[in-house]
């Protein structure tokens, strides 16, 4: 065993050097793995939120689409036009009635 002691010491030194190099790298790898797992969970949570927001946007677009707003504006324009015409006709009818009433008045003869 005396002759192999140098070889045995050399093997033990190499094993110690190997462990000195491997342990920090293993720790770094484990930390990176934990960070990676956390980031993946964050990505999944963000994707879930994005899908939820997209579904809410789609729902809102169904509630008030551009066509609805366009046609509502058109209907309101037609209603405004009709109301103006009714007002004009009412004013004409009022003037015609006043003129007719004035025409039918009998003036006293002197």
Coordinates of C-alpha atoms in Angstrom, one line a residue:
X1 CA 0.0 0.0 0.0
X2 CA 3.0 2.2 0.5
X3 CA 3.7 2.3 -3.2
X4 CA 0.1 3.2 -4.1
X5 CA -0.1 6.0 -1.6
X6 CA 1.0 8.7 -4.1
X7 CA -1.6 7.5 -6.5
X8 CA -4.2 7.4 -3.8
X9 CA -3.4 10.9 -2.7
X10 CA -3.5 12.1 -6.3
X11 CA -6.9 10.5 -6.7
X12 CA -8.2 12.1 -3.6
X13 CA -6.9 15.5 -4.6
X14 CA -8.5 15.1 -8.0
X15 CA -11.8 14.1 -6.4
X16 CA -11.6 17.1 -4.1
X17 CA -10.9 19.5 -7.1
X18 CA -13.8 17.9 -9.0
X19 CA -16.2 18.5 -6.1
X20 CA -14.9 22.0 -5.7
X21 CA -15.7 22.7 -9.3
X22 CA -19.0 20.7 -9.5
X23 CA -20.7 21.9 -6.3
X24 CA -20.9 25.6 -7.3
X25 CA -22.0 24.7 -10.8
X26 CA -24.7 22.4 -9.5
X27 CA -25.9 25.1 -7.2
X28 CA -26.0 27.6 -10.0
X29 CA -27.9 25.0 -12.2
X30 CA -30.4 24.4 -9.5
X31 CA -31.0 28.2 -9.0
X32 CA -31.4 28.7 -12.8
X33 CA -33.8 25.8 -12.9
X34 CA -35.9 27.4 -10.1
X35 CA -35.8 30.7 -11.9
X36 CA -36.8 29.0 -15.2
X37 CA -39.8 27.3 -13.4
X38 CA -40.9 30.6 -11.9
X39 CA -40.7 32.3 -15.3
X40 CA -42.7 29.6 -16.9
X41 CA -45.4 29.9 -14.3
X42 CA -45.4 33.7 -14.9
X43 CA -45.7 33.2 -18.6
X44 CA -48.6 30.8 -18.1
X45 CA -50.3 33.3 -15.8
X46 CA -49.7 36.1 -18.3
X47 CA -51.1 34.0 -21.2
X48 CA -54.2 33.3 -19.1
X49 CA -54.7 37.0 -18.4
X50 CA -54.2 37.8 -22.1
X51 CA -56.8 35.2 -23.1
X52 CA -59.3 36.6 -20.5
X53 CA -58.8 40.1 -21.8
X54 CA -59.2 39.0 -25.4
X55 CA -62.5 37.2 -24.5
X56 CA -63.7 40.4 -22.7
X57 CA -62.8 42.5 -25.8
X58 CA -64.6 40.1 -28.1
X59 CA -67.7 40.2 -25.8
X60 CA -67.6 44.0 -25.8
X61 CA -67.3 44.1 -29.5
X62 CA -70.4 42.0 -29.8
X63 CA -72.3 44.3 -27.5
X64 CA -71.6 47.5 -29.4
X65 CA -70.3 46.8 -32.9
X66 CA -69.5 49.5 -35.3
X67 CA -72.6 48.7 -37.4
X68 CA -74.9 49.3 -34.4
X69 CA -73.4 52.7 -33.8
X70 CA -73.6 53.5 -37.6
X71 CA -77.2 52.5 -37.9
X72 CA -78.1 54.2 -34.6
X73 CA -76.7 57.5 -36.0
X74 CA -78.6 57.0 -39.2
X75 CA -81.9 56.4 -37.4
X76 CA -81.3 59.5 -35.2
X77 CA -80.7 61.6 -38.3
X78 CA -83.9 60.3 -39.9
X79 CA -85.8 61.0 -36.7
X80 CA -84.4 64.6 -36.5
X81 CA -85.4 65.1 -40.2
X82 CA -88.9 63.9 -39.5
X83 CA -89.3 66.0 -36.4
X84 CA -88.2 69.1 -38.4
X85 CA -90.7 68.4 -41.1
X86 CA -93.5 67.9 -38.5
X87 CA -92.6 71.2 -36.9
X88 CA -92.6 72.9 -40.3
X89 CA -96.0 71.4 -41.2
X90 CA -97.4 72.4 -37.7
X91 CA -96.2 76.0 -38.3
X92 CA -97.8 76.1 -41.8
X93 CA -101.1 74.6 -40.4
X94 CA -101.1 77.2 -37.6
X95 CA -100.6 80.1 -40.0
X96 CA -103.3 78.7 -42.3
X97 CA -105.7 78.4 -39.4
X98 CA -105.0 81.9 -38.2
X99 CA -105.4 83.2 -41.8
X100 CA -108.7 81.2 -42.2
X101 CA -110.0 82.6 -38.9
X102 CA -109.2 86.1 -39.8
X103 CA -110.9 85.6 -43.2
X104 CA -114.1 84.4 -41.6
X105 CA -114.4 87.3 -39.1
X106 CA -117.2 89.5 -39.9
X107 CA -116.5 93.1 -39.6
X108 CA -119.2 95.4 -38.3
X109 CA -120.8 97.5 -40.9
X110 CA -120.9 101.2 -40.1

